[in-house]
Short mmCIF file of C-alpha atoms and ligand atoms in Angstrom, two decimals:
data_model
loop_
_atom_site.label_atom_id
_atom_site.label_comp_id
_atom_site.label_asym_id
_atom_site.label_seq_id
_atom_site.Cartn_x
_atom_site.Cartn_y
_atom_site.Cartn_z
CA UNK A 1 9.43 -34.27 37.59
CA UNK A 2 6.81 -33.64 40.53
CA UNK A 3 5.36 -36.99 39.84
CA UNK A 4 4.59 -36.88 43.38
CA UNK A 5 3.20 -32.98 43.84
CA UNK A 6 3.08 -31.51 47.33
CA UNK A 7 -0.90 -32.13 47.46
CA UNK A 8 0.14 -35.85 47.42
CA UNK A 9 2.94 -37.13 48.88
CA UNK A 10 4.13 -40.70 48.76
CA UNK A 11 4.60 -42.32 51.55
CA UNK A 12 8.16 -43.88 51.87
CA UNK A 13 9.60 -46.30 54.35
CA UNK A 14 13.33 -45.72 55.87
CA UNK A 15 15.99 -47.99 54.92
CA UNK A 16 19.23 -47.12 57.17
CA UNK A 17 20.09 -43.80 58.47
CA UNK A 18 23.96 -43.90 59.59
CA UNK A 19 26.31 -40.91 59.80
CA UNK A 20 28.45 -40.55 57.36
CA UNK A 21 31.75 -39.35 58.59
CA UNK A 22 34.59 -41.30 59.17
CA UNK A 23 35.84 -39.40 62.21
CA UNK A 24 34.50 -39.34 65.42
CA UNK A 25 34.45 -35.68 65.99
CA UNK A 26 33.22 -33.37 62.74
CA UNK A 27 32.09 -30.05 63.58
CA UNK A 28 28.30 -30.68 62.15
CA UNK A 29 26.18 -33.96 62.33
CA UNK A 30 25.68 -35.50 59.27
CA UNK A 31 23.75 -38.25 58.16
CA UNK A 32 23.08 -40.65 54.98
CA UNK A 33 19.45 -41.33 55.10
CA UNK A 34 17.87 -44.41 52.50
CA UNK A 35 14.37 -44.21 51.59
CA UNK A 36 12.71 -47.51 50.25
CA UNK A 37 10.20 -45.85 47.38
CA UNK A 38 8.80 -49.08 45.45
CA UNK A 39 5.39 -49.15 44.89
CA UNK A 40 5.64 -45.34 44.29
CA UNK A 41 5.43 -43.06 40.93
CA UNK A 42 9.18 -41.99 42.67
CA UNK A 43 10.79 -45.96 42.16
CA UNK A 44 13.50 -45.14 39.16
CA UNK A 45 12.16 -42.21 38.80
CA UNK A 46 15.90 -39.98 40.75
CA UNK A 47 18.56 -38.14 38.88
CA UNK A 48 21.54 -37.16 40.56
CA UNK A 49 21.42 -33.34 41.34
CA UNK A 50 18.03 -33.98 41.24
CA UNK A 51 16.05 -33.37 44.90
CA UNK A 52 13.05 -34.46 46.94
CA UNK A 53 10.85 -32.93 49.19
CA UNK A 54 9.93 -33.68 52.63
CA UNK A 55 7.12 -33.11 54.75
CA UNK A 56 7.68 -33.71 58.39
CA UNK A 57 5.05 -34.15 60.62
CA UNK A 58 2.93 -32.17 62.84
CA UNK A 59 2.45 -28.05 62.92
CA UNK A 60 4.46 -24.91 63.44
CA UNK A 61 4.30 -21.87 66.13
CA UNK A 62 0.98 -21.00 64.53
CA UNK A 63 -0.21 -23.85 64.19
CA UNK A 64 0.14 -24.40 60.39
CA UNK A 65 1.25 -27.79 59.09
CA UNK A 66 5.24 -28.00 58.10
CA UNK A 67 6.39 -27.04 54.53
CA UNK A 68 7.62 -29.30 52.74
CA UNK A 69 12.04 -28.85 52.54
CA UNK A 70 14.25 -29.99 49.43
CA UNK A 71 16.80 -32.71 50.28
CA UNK A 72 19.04 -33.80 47.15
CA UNK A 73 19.31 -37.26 46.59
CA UNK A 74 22.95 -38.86 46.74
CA UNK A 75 22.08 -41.79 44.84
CA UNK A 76 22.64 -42.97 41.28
CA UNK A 77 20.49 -43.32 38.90
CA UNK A 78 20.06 -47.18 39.27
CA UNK A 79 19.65 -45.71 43.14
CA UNK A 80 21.65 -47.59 46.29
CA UNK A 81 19.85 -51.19 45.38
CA UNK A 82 20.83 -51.11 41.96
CA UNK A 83 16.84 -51.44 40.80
CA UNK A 84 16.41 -47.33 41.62
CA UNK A 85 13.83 -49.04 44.79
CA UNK A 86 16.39 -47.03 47.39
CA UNK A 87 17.31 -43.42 46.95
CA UNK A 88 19.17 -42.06 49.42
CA UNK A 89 19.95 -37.88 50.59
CA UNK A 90 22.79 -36.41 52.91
CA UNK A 91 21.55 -34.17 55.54
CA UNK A 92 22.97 -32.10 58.14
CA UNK A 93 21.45 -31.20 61.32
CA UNK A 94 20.59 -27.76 61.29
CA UNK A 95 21.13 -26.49 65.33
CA UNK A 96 20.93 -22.73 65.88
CA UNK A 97 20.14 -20.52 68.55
CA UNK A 98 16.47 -18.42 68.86
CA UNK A 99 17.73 -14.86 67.72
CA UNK A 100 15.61 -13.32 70.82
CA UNK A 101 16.05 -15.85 73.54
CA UNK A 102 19.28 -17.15 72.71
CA UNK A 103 17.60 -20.62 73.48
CA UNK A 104 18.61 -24.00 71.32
CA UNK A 105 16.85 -23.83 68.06
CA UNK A 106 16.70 -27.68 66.12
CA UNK A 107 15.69 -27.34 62.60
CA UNK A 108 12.73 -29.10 61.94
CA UNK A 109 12.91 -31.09 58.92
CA UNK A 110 17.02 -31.60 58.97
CA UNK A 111 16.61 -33.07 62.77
CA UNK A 112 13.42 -35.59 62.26
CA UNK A 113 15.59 -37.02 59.48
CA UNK A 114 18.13 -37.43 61.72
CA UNK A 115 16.13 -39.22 64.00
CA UNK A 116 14.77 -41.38 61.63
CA UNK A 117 14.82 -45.31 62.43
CA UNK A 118 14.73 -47.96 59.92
CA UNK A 119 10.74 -48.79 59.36
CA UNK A 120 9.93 -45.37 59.92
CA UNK A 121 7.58 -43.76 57.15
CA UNK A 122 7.95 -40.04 55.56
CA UNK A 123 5.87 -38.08 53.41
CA UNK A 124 8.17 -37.70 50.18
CA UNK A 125 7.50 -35.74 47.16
CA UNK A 126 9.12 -35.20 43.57
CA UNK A 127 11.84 -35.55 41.84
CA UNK A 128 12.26 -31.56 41.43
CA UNK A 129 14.94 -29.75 39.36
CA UNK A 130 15.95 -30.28 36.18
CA UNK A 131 19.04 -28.38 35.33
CA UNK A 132 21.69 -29.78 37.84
CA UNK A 133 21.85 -33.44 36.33
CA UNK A 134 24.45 -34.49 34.01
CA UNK A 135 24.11 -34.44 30.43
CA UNK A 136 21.99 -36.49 27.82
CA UNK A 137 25.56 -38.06 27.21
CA UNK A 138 27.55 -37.95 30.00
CA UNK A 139 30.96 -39.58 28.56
CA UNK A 140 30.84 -36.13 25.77
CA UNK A 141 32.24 -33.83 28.71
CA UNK A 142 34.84 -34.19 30.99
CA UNK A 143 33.78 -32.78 34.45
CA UNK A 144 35.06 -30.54 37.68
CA UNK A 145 32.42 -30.48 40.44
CA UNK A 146 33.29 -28.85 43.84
CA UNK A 147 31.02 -29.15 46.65
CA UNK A 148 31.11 -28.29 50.26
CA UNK A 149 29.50 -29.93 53.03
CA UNK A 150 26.28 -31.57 52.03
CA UNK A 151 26.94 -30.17 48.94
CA UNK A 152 28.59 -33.40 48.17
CA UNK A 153 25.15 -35.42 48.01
CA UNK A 154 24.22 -34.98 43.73
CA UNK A 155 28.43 -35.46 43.22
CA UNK A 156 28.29 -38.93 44.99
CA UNK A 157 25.68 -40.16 42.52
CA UNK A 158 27.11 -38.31 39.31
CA UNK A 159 29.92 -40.00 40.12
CA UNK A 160 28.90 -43.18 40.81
CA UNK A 161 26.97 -43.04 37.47
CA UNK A 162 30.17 -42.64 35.60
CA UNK A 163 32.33 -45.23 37.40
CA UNK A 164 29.69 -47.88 38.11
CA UNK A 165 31.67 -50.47 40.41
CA UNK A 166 32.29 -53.60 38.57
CA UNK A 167 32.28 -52.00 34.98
CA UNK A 168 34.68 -50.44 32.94
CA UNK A 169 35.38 -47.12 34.31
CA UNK A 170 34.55 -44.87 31.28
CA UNK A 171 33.79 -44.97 27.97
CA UNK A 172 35.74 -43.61 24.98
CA UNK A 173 38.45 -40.94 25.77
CA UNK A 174 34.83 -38.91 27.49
CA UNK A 175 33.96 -39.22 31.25
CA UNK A 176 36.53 -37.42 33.16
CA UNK A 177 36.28 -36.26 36.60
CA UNK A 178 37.48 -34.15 39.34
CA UNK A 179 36.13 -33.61 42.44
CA UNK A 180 37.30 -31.12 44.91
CA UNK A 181 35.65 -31.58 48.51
CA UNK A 182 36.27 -28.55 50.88
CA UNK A 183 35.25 -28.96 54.46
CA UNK A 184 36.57 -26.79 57.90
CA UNK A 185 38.41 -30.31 59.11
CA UNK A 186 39.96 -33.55 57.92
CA UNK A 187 37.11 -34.90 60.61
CA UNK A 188 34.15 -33.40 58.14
CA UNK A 189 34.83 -34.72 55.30
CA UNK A 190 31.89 -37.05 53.98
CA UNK A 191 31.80 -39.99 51.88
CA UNK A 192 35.56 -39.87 52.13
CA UNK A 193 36.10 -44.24 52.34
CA UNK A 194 34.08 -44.59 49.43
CA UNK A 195 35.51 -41.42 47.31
CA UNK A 196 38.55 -42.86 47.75
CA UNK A 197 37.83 -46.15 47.13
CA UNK A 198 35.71 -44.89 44.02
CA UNK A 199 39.13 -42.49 42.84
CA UNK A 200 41.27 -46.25 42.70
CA UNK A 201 39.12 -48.06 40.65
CA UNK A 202 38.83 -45.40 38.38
CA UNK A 203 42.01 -46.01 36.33
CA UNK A 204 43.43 -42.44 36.65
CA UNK A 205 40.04 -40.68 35.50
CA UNK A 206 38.94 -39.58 38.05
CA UNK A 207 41.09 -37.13 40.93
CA UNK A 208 39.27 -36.63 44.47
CA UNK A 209 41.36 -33.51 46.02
CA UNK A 210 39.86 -32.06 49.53
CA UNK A 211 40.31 -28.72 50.28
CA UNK A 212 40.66 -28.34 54.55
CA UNK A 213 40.92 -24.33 55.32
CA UNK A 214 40.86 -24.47 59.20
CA UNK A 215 43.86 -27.50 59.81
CA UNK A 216 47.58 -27.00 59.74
CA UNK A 217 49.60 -29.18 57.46
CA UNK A 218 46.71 -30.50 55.08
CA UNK A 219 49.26 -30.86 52.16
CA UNK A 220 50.48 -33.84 50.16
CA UNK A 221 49.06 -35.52 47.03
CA UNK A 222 45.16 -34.31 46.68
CA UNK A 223 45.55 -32.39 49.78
CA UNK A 224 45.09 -28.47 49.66
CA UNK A 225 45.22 -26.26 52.45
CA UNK A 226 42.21 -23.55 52.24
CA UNK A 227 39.05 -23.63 50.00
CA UNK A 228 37.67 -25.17 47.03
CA UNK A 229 38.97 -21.87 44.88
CA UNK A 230 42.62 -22.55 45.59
CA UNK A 231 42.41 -25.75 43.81
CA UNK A 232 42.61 -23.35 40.50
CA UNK A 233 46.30 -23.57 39.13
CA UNK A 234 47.34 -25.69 42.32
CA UNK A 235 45.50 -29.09 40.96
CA UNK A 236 46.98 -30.06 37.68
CA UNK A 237 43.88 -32.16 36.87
CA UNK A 238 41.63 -29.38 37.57
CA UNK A 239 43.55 -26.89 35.11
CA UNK A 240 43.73 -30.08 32.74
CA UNK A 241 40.00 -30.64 32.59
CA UNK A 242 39.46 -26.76 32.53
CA UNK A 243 41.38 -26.37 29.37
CA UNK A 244 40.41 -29.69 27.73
CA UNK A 245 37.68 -27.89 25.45
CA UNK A 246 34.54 -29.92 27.04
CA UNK A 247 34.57 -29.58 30.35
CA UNK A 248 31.14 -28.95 32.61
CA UNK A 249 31.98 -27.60 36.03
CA UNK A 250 29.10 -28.06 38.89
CA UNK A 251 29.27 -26.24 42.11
CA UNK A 252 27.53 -27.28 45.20
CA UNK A 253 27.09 -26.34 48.72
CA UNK A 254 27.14 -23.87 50.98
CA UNK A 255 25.85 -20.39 49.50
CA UNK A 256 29.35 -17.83 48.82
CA UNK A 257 31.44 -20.80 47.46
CA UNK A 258 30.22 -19.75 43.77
CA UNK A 259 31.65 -16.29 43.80
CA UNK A 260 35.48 -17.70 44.63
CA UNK A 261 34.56 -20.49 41.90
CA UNK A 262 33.51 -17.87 39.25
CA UNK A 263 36.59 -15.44 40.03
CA UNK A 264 39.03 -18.82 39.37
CA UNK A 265 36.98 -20.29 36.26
CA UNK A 266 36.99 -16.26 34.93
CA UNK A 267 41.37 -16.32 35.49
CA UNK A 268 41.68 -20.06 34.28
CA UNK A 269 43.30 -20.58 30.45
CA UNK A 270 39.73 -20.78 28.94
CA UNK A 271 37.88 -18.14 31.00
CA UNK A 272 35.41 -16.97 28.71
CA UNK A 273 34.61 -20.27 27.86
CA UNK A 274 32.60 -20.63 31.54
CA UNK A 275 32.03 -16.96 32.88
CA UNK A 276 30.39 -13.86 30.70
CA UNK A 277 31.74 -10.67 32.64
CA UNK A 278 30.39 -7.34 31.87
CA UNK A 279 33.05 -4.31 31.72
CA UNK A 280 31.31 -2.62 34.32
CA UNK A 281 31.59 -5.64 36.68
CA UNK A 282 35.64 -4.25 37.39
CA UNK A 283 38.23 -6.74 38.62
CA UNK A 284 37.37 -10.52 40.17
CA UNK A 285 38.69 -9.26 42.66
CA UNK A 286 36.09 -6.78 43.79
CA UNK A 287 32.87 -8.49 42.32
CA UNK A 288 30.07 -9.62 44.97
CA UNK A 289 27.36 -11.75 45.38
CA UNK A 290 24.60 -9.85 43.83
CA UNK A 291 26.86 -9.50 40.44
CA UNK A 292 25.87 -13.25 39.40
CA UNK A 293 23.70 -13.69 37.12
CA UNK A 294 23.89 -10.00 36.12
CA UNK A 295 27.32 -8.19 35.68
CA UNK A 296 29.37 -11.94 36.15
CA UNK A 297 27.04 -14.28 34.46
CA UNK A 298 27.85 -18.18 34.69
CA UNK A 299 27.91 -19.58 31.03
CA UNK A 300 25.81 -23.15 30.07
CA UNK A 301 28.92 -24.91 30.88
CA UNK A 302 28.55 -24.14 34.39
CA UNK A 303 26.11 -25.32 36.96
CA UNK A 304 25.22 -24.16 40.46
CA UNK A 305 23.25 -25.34 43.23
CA UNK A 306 24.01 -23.38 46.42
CA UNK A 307 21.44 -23.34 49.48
C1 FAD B 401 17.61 -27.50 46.19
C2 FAD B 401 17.94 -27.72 47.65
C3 FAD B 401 18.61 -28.87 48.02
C4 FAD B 401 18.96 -29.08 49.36
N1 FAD B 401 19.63 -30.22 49.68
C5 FAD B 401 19.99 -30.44 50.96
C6 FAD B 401 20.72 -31.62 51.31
O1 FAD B 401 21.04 -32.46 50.47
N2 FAD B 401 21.06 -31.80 52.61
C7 FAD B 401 20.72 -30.86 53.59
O2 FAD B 401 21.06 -31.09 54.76
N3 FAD B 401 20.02 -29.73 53.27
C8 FAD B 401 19.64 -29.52 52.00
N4 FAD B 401 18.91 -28.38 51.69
C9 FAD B 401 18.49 -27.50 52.78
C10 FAD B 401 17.16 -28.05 53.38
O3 FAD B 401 16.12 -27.90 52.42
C11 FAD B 401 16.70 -27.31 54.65
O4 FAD B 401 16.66 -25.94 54.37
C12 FAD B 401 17.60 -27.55 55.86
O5 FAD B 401 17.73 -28.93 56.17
C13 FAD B 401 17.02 -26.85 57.10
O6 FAD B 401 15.71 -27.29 57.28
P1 FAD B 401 15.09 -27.47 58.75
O7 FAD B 401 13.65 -27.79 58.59
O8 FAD B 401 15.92 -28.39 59.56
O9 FAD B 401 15.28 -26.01 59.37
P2 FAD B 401 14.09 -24.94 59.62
O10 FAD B 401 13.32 -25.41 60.79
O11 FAD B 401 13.36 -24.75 58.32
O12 FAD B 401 14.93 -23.67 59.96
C14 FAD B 401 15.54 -22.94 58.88
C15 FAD B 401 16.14 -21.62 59.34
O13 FAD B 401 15.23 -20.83 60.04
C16 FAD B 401 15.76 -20.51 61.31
N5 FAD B 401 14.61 -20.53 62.24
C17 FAD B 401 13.38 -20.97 61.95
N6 FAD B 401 12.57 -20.87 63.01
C18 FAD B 401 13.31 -20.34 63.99
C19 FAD B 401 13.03 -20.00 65.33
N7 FAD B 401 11.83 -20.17 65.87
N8 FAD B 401 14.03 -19.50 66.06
C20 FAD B 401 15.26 -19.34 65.52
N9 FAD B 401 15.57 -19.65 64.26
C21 FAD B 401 14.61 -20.14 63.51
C22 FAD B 401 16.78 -21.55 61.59
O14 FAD B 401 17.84 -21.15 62.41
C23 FAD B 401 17.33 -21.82 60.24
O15 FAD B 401 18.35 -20.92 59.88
C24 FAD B 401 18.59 -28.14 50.35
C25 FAD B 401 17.90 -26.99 49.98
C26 FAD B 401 17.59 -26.77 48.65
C27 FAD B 401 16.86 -25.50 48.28
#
């Protein structure tokens, strides 16, 4: 970790930055940056889950140079070149309006990413974060991770670490996964070609279901109409892996998806097993926000990373 502190960057060339959504249309602009970082104390150095800072150029409104923002990587381990030389992030474009003016704020970090053109060089620091990786031995647990958005980004490389293309998928009975992906539209969903592609070569092991909550008629075989939480006694592989005994469940993405998470792991057959509720915490049904961590406390089994 922080091989690469704040007080020294590395300084990182861009690979490709191409959007990565199939459809033409999604409601937010999102884009799958790769960062060349040989030469650097980052080169093999990413986990997935794991993130990296960036510092983007130039000064704010008063004139003090930009913080630095976390990005997670989306890459695996052995990164997108195989040799861990190219890590790669997922980031949306963060467009707002000025609370007093009502004039187009850009986010600065998210948008000069975005703008980024192979050749290009960034200040990069890290790796940072060291609870949100898979285990020592990743084929002792089985696996449910649910992500929205960009929330995706540490999920592609998990998974891609435990169905590496070209290899076995698996090892021992260990190793299996489920993914549920919950985005507004069919148009937003990321990574979808290559989740899919990475679900049939996975010999049954591992499920990618998307959730769609603002589109009519998202049904069918994976398919669920609303959020990530209704996959919870809807997906047979999620209830499957759930009650399985070794299960890990990851949640990551926008912040309020954990509470709906927590409320289905709490009313799934092993509840206890992932969720420690105080009495005084009252039904799922009316816990909040500020409850985790305190009253509705997320066991060791369960991991989140909301921003
Ligand atoms: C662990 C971690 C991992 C993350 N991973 C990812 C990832 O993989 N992909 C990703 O896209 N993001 C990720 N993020 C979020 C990312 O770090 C940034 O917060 C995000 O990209 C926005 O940064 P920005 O510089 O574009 O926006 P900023 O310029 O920092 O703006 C941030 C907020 O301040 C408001 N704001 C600031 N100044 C003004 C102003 N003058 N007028 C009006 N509003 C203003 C903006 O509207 C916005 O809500 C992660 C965050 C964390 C903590």
């Amino acid at each position: 970790m922080h091989l690469h502190p704040n007080a020294d960057p590395a300084e990182v060339v861009v690979v490709s930055n191409e959007r990565c959504t199939a459809g033409r249309k999604p409601a937010g602009f999102i884009r799958h940056v790769v960062f060349d970082v040989s030469g650097t104390r980052l080169e093999g150095s990413f986990r997935p889950g794991q993130s990296f800072g960036v510092i983007p150029p130039g000064v704010d409104a008063r004139g003090v140079p930009h913080k630095v923002r976390l990005y997670s990587t989306s890459s695996p381990t052995r990164g997108e070149d195989g040799q861990g030389r190219h890590v790669a992030t997922t980031v949306k474009r963060l467009i707002d309006e000025h609370v007093e003016t009502g004039r187009l704020f850009l986010g600065v970090a998210s948008n000069y990413l975005c703008d980024l053109k192979p050749g290009d060089r960034v200040k990069m620091t890290g790796p940072s974060g060291k609870r949100f990786v898979l285990p020592a031995d990743p084929w002792a647990h089985d696996y449910v991770f649910f992500a929205t958005g960009t929330g995706v980004a540490p999920f592609r490389g998990m998974l891609m670490d435990l169905f590496p293309e070209g290899e076995h998928p698996g090892r021992g009975d260990g190793g299996r996964a489920v993914l549920v992906m919950g985005s507004p539209y069919g148009t937003d969903l990321l990574y979808d070609g290559q989740l899919r592609a990475l679900e049939a070569r996975s010999g049954g092991r591992f499920r990618y279901v998307t959730a769609v909550s603002r589109e009519s008629g998202w049904s069918g075989d994976g398919r669920l109409s609303g959020y990530v939480h209704d996959a919870f006694g809807r997906i047979a592989a999620v209830d499957e892996v759930l009650s399985g005994g070794r299960a890990l469940v990851y949640v990551c993405g926008v912040a309020g998806m954990e509470l709906g998470v927590l409320r289905g792991l709490w009313r799934s057959a092993d509840g206890a097993a992932f969720v420690g509720v105080d009495a005084s915490a009252g039904e799922p049904g009316v816990w909040t926000r500020r409850m985790i961590h305190k009253e509705v406390r997320p066991s060791r089994r369960v991991f989140l990373e909301v921003y």
